mmCIF file of C-alpha atoms and ligand atoms in Angstrom:
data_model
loop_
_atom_site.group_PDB
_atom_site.id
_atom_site.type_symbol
_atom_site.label_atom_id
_atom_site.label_comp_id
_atom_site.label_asym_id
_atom_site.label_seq_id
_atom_site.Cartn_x
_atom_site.Cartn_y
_atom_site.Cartn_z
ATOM 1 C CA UNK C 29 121.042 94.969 72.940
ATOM 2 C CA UNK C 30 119.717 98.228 71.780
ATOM 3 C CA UNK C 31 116.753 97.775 73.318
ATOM 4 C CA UNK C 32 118.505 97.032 76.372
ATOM 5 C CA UNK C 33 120.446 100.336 76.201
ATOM 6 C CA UNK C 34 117.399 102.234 75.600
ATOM 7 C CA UNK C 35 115.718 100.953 78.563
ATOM 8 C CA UNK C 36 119.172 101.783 81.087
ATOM 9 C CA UNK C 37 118.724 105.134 79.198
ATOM 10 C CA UNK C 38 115.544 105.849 80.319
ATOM 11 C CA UNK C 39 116.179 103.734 83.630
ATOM 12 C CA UNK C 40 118.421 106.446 84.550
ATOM 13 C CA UNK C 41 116.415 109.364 82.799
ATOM 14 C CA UNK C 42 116.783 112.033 85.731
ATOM 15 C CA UNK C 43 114.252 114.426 86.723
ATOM 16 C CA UNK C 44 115.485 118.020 86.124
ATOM 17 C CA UNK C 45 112.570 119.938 85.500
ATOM 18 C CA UNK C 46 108.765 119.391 86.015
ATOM 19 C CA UNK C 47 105.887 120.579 85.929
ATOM 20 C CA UNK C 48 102.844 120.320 87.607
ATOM 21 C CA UNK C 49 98.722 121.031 85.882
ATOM 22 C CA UNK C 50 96.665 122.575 88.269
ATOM 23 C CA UNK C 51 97.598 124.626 91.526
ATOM 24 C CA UNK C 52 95.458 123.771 94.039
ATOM 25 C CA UNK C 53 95.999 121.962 97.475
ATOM 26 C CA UNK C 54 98.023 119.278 95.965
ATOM 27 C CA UNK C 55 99.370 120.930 92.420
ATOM 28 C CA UNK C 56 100.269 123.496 94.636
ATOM 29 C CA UNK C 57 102.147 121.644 97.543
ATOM 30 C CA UNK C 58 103.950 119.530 94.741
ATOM 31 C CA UNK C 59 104.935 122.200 92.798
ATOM 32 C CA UNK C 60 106.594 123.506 96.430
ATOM 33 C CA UNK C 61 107.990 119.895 97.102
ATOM 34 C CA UNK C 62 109.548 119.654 94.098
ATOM 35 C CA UNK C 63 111.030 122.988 93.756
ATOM 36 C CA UNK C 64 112.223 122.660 98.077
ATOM 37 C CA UNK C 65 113.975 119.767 96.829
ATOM 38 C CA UNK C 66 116.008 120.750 93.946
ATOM 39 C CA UNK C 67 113.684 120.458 91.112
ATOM 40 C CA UNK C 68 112.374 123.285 89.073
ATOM 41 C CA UNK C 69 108.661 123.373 88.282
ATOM 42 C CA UNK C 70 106.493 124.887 86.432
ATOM 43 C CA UNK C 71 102.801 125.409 87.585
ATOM 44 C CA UNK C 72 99.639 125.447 85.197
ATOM 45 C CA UNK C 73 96.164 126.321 85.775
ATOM 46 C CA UNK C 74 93.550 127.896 84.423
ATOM 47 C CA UNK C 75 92.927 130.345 86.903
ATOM 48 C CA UNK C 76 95.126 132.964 88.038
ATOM 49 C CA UNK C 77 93.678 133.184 91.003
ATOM 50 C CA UNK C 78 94.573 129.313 92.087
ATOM 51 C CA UNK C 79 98.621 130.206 90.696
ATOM 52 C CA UNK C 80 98.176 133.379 93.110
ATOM 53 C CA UNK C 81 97.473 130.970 95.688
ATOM 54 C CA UNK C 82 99.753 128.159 94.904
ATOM 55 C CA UNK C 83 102.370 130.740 95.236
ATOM 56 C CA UNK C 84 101.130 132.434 98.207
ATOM 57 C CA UNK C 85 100.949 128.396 100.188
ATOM 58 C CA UNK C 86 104.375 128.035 99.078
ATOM 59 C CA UNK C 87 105.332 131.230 100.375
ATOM 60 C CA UNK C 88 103.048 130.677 104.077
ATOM 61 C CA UNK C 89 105.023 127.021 104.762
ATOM 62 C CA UNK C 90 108.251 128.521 104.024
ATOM 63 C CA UNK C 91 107.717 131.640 106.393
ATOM 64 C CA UNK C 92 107.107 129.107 109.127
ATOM 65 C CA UNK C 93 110.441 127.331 108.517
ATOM 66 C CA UNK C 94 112.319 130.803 108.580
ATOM 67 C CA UNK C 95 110.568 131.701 111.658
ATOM 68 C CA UNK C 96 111.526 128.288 113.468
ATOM 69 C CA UNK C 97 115.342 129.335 112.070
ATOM 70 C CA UNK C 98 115.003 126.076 110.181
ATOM 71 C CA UNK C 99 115.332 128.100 106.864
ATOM 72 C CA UNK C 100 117.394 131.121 105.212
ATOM 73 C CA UNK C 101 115.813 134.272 103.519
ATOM 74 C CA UNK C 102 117.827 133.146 100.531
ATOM 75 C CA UNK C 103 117.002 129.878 99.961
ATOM 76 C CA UNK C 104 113.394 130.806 100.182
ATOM 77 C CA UNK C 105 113.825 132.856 97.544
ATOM 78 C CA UNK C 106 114.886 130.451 95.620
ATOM 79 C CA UNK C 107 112.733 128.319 95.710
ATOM 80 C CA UNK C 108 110.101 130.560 95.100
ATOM 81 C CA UNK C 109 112.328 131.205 91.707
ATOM 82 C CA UNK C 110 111.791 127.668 90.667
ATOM 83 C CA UNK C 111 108.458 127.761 90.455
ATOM 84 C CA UNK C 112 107.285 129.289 87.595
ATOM 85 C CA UNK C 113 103.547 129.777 87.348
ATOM 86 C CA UNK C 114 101.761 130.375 83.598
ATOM 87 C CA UNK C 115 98.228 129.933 82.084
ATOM 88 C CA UNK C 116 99.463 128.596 78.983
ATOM 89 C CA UNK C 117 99.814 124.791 78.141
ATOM 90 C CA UNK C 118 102.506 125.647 75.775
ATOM 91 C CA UNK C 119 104.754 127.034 79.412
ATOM 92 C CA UNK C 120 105.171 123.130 80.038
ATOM 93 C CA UNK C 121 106.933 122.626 77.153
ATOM 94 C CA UNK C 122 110.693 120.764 77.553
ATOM 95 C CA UNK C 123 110.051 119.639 81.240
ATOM 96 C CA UNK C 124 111.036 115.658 81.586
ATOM 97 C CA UNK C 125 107.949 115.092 83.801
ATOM 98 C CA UNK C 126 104.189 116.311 84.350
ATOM 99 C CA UNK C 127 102.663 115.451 87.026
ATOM 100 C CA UNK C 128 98.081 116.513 86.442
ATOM 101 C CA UNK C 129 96.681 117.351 89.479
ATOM 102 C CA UNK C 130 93.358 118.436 88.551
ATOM 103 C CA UNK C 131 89.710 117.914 89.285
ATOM 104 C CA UNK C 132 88.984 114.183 90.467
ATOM 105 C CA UNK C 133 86.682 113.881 86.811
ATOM 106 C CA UNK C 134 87.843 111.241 84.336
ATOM 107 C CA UNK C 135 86.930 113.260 81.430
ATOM 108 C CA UNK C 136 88.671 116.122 82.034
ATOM 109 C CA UNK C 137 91.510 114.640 83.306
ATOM 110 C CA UNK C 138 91.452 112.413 79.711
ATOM 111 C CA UNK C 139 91.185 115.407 78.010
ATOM 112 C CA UNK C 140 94.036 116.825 79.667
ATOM 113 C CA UNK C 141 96.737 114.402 79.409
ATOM 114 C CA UNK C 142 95.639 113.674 75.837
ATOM 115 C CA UNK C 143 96.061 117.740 75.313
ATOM 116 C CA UNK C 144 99.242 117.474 77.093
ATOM 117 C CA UNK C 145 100.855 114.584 75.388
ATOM 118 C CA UNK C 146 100.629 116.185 72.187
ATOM 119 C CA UNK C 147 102.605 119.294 73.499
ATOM 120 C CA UNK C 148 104.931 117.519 75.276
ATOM 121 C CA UNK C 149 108.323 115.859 73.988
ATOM 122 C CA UNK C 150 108.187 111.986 73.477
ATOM 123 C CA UNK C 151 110.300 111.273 75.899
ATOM 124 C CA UNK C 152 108.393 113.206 78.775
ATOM 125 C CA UNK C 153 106.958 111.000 80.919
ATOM 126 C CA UNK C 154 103.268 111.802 81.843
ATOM 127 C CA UNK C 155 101.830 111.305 86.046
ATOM 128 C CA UNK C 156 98.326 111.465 87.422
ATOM 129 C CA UNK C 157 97.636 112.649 90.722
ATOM 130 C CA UNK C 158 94.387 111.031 90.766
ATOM 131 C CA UNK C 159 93.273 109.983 94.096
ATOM 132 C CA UNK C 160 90.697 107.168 92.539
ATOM 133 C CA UNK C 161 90.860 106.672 89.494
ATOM 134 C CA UNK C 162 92.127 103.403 86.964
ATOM 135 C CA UNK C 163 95.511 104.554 85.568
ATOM 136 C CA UNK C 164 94.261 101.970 82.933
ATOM 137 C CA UNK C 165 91.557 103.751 82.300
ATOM 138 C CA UNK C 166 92.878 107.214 82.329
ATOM 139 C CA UNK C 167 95.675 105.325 80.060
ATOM 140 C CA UNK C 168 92.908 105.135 77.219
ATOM 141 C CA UNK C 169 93.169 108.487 75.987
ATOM 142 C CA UNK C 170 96.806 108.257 75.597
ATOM 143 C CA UNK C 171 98.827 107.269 72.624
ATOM 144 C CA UNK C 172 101.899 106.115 74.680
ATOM 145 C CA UNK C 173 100.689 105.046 77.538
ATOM 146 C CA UNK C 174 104.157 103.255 78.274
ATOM 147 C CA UNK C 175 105.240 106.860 79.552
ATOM 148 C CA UNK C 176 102.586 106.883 81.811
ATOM 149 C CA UNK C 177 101.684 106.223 85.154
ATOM 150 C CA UNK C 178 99.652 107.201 88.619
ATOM 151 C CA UNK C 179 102.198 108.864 90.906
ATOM 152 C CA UNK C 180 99.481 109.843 94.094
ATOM 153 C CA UNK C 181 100.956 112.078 96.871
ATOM 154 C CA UNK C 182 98.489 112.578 100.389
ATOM 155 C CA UNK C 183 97.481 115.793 101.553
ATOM 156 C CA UNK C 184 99.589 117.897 102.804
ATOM 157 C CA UNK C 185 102.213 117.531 100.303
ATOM 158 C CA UNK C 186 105.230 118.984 102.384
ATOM 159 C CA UNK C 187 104.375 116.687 105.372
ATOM 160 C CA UNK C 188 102.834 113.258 104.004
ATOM 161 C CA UNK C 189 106.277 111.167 103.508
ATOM 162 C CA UNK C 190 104.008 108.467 101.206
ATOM 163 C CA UNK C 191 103.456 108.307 97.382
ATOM 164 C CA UNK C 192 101.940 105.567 96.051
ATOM 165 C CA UNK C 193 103.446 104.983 92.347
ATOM 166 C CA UNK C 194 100.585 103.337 90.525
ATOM 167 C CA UNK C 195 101.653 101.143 87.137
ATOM 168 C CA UNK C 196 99.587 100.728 84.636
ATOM 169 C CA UNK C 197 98.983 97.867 82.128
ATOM 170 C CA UNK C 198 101.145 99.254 79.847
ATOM 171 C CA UNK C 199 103.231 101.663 82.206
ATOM 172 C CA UNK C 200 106.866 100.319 81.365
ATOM 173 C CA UNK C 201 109.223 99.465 83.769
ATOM 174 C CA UNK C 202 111.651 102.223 82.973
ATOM 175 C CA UNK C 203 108.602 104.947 83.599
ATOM 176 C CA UNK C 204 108.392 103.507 87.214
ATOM 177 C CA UNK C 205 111.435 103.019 87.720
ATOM 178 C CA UNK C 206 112.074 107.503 86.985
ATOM 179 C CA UNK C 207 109.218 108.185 88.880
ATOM 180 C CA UNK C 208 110.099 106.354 92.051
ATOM 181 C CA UNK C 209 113.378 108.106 91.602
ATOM 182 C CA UNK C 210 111.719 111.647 91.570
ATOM 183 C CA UNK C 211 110.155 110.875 94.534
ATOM 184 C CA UNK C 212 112.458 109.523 96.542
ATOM 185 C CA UNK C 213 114.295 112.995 95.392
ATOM 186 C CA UNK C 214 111.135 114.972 96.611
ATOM 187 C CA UNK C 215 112.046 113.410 100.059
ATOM 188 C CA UNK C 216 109.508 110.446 99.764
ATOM 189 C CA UNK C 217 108.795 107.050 100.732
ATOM 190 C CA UNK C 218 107.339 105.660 97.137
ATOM 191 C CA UNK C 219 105.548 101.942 97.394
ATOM 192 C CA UNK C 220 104.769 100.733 93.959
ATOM 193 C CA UNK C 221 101.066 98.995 93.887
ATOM 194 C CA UNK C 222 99.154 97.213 90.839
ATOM 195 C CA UNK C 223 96.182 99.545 89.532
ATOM 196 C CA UNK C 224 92.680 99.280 90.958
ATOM 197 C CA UNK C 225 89.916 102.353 91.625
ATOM 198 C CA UNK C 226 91.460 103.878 94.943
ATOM 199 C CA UNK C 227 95.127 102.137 94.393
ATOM 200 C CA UNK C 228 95.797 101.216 98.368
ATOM 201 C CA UNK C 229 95.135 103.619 100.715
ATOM 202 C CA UNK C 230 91.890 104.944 99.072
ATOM 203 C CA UNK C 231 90.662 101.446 99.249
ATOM 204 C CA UNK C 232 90.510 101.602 103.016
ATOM 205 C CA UNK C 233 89.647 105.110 103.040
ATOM 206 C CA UNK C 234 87.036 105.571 101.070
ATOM 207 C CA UNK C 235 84.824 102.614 102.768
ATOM 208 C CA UNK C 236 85.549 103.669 106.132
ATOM 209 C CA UNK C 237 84.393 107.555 105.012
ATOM 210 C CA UNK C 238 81.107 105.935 103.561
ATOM 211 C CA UNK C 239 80.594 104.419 107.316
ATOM 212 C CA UNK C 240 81.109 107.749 108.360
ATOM 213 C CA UNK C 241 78.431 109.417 106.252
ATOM 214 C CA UNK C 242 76.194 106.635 106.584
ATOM 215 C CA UNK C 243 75.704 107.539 110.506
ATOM 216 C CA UNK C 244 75.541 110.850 109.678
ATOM 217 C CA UNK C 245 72.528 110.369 107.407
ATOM 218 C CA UNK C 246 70.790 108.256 110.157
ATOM 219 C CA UNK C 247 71.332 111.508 112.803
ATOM 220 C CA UNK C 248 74.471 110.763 114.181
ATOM 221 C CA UNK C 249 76.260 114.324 115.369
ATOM 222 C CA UNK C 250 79.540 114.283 113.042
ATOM 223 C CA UNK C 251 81.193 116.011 115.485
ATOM 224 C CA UNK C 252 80.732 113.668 117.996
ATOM 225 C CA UNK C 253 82.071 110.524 115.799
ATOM 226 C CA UNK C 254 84.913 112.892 115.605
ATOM 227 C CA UNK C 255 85.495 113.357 118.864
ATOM 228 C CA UNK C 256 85.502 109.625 119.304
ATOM 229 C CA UNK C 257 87.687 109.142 116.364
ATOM 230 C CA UNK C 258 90.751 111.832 117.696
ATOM 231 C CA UNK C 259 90.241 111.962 121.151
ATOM 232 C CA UNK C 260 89.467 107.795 122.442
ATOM 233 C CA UNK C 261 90.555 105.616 119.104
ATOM 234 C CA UNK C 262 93.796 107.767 118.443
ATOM 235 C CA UNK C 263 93.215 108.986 115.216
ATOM 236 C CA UNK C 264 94.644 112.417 114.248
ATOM 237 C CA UNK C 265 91.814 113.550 113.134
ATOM 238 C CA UNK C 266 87.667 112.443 112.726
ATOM 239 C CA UNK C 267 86.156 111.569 109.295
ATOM 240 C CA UNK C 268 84.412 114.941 108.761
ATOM 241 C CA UNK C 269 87.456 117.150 109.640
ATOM 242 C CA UNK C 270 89.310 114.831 107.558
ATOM 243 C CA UNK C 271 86.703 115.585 104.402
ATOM 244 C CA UNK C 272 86.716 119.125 105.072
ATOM 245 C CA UNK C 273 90.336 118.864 104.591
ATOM 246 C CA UNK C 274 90.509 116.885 101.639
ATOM 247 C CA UNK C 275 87.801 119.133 99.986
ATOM 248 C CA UNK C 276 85.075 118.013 100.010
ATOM 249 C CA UNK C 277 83.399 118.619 96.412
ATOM 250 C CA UNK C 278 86.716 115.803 96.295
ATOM 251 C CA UNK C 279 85.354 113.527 98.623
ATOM 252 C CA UNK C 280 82.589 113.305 96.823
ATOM 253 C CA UNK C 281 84.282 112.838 93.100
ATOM 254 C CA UNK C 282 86.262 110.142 94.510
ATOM 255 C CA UNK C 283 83.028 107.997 96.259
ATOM 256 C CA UNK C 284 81.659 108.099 93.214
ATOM 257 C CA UNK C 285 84.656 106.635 91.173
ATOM 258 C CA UNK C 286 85.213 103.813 94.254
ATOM 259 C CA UNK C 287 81.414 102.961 94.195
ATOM 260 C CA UNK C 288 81.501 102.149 90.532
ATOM 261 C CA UNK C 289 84.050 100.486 91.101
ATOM 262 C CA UNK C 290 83.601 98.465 93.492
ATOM 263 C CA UNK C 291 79.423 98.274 93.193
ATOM 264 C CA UNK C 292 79.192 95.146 95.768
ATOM 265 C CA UNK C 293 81.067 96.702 98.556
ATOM 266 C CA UNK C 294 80.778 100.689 98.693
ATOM 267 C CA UNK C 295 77.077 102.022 98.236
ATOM 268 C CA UNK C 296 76.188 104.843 95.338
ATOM 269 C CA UNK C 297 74.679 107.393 97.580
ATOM 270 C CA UNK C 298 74.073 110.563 95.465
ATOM 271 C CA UNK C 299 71.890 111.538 98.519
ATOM 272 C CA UNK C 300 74.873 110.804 101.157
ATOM 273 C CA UNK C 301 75.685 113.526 104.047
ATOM 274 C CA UNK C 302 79.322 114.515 101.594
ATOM 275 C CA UNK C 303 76.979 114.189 98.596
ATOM 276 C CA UNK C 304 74.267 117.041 100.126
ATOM 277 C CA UNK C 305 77.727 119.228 101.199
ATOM 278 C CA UNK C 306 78.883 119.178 97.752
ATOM 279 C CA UNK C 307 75.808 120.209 96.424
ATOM 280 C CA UNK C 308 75.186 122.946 98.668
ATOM 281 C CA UNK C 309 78.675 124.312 97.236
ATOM 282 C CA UNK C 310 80.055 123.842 100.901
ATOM 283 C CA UNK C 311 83.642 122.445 99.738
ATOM 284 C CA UNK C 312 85.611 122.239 103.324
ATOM 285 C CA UNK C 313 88.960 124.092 104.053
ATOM 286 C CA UNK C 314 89.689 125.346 100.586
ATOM 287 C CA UNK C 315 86.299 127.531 100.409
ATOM 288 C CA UNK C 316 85.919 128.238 104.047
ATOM 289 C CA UNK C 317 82.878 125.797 105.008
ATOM 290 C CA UNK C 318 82.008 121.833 104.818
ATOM 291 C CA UNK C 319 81.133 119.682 108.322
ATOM 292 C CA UNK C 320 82.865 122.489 110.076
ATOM 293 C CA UNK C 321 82.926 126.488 109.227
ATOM 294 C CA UNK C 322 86.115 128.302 109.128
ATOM 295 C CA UNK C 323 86.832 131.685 110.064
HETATM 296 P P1 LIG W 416 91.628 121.542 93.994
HETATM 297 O O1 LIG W 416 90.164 121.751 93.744
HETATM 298 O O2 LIG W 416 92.225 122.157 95.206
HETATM 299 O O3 LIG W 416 92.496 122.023 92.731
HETATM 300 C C1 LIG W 416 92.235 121.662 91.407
HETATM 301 C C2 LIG W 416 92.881 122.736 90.529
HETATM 302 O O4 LIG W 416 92.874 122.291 89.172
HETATM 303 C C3 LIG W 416 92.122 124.074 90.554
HETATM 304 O O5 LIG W 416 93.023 125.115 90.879
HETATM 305 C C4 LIG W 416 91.600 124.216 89.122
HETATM 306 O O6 LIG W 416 91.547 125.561 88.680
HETATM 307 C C5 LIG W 416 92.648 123.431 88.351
HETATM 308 N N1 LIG W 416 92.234 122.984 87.021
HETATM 309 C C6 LIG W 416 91.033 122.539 86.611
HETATM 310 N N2 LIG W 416 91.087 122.223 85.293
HETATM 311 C C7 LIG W 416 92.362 122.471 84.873
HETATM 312 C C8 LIG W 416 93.051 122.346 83.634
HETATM 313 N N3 LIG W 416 92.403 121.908 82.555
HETATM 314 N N4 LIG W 416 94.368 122.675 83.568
HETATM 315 C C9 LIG W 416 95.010 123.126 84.670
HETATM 316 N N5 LIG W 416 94.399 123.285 85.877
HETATM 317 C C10 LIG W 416 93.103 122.962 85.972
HETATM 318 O O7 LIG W 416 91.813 119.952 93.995
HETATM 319 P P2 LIG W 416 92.968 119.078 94.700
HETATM 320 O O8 LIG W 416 92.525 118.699 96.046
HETATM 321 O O9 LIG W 416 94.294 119.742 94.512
HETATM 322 O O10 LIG W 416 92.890 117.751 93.814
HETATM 323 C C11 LIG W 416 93.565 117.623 92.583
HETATM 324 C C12 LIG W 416 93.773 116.145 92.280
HETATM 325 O O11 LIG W 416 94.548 115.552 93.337
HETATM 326 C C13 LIG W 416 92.488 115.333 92.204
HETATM 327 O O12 LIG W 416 92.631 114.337 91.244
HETATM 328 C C14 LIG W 416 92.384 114.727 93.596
HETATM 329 O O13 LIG W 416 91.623 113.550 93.633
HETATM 330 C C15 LIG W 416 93.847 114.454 93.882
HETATM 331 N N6 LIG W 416 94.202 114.322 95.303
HETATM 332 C C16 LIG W 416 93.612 115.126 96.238
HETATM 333 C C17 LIG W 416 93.967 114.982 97.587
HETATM 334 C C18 LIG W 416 93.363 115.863 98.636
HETATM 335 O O14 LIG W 416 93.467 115.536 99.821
HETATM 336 N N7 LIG W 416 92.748 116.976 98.291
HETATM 337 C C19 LIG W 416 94.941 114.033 97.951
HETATM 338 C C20 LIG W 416 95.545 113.253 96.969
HETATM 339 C C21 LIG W 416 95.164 113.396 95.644
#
């Protein structure tokens, strides 16, 4: 019976504040998401430079709902109020949920959460962003791992209605069940899949983006398969705009997780046309050149 009480407990445990590790394109945009939607948040990097531009995002998307008359001077400013950027780890203390959105590396994302569960209260519930990577394995360098769980939101935060809630081995029930909850607060559509490298969409994405780069390494024009891609199949945009947009130093993380896991179906191409971008420091959107250049 007390068990059972526990688990309606934390069944029901609401959302009120969050916070989010790591403000760059996604930390960022669900730092903003939450806050839009009611939530406070608090955003941690390590770089002031990333909070500067967390902040300033959150501040460009809401401009362009004032300037459609689709939002009010004052509740922009209050959003912005919500967020509350910081440096420090200890800034995240009391929040009921932290969602790490940090680089696509299982090491340092370990090292994170296992830095951040020991700060944390032990009733916080602890979410990965990752885009590839096992929540069971991730889960390792936990203690609790029954408070955790992948909660993956697409790129661009404010506009991508999916989040795929991933459970874990030892994720409980009552951990899903408060995360679907937040998102469906953020304004989400959450499905709620079975771990695996890649989790659902990633699985179809990341095989059809080592297509791509395979044609690209035999001399196919990327532009032109993505002028194919948009313009004749439909698609709202071609594989190497696409990477560019994703970042593509992330692209390449994420390949590399998917190809280990999956070693009879995706090839381990450290030589592969998102491989040689990486390396040559070209990281898409976020640093101003990838496939494409931007002004
Ligand atoms: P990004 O490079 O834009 O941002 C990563 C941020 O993490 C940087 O600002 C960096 O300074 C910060 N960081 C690094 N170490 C940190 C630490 N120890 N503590 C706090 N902050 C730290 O990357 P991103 O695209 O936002 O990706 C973040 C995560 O989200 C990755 O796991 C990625 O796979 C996943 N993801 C990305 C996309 C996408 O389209 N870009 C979509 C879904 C999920």
């Amino acid at each position: 019976k007390g068990k059972a009480k526990k688990a309606a407990k934390l069944a029901t445990k609401e959302i009120k504040r969050a916070a989010v590790l790591g403000a760059g394109i996604m930390g960022g945009g669900i730092a903003y998401q939450s806050a839009y939607k009611g939530v406070p948040v608090v955003m941690k990097d390590i770089r002031q430079d990333a909070l500067d531009l967390g902040m300033n995002e959150a501040s460009k998307i809401m401009g362009k709902l004032v300037d459609r008359g689709r939002m009010d001077h004052k509740k922009m400013a209050k959003v912005l109020s919500s967020i509350t950027p910081t440096l420090l780890d200890e800034g995240v203390k009391g929040v009921d949920i932290v969602v790490e959105a940090v680089v696509e590396n299982p090491d340092v994302k370990g090292k994170v959460l296992a830095q951040m569960e020991s700060i944390v209260d032990t009733d916080t519930i602890l979410v990965s962003n990752t885009s590839t990577i096992s929540i069971d394995r991730l889960a390792k360098n936990l203690k609790d791992p029954s408070r955790f769980c992948g909660m993956h939101f697409f790129n661009p935060v404010h506009k991508m209605p999916l989040v795929e809630v991933i459970r874990g081995e030892k994720t409980s029930e009552e951990t899903v069940a408060a995360v679907v909850a937040y998102a469906t607060r953020m304004g989400k559509t959450a499905i709620v899949v079975n771990d695996c490298p890649g989790f659902l969409v990633n699985r179809v994405l990341f095989p059809y983006l080592a297509g791509f780069a395979g044609m690209v390494d035999e001399g196919v024009d990327f532009a032109g398969i993505d002028k194919v891609m948009e313009r004749q199949f439909g698609w709202p945009m071609g594989p190497a705009y696409l990477s560019d947009v994703v970042g593509i130093d992330t692209a390449d993380h994420c390949t590399v997780v998917m190809a280990d896991g999956f070693p009879s179906r995706m090839p381990r191409d450290t030589s592969s046309a998102i491989a040689k971008l990486a390396a040559a420091e070209r990281y898409g959107q976020k640093n101003g050149k990838g496939f494409y250049n931007y002004g």
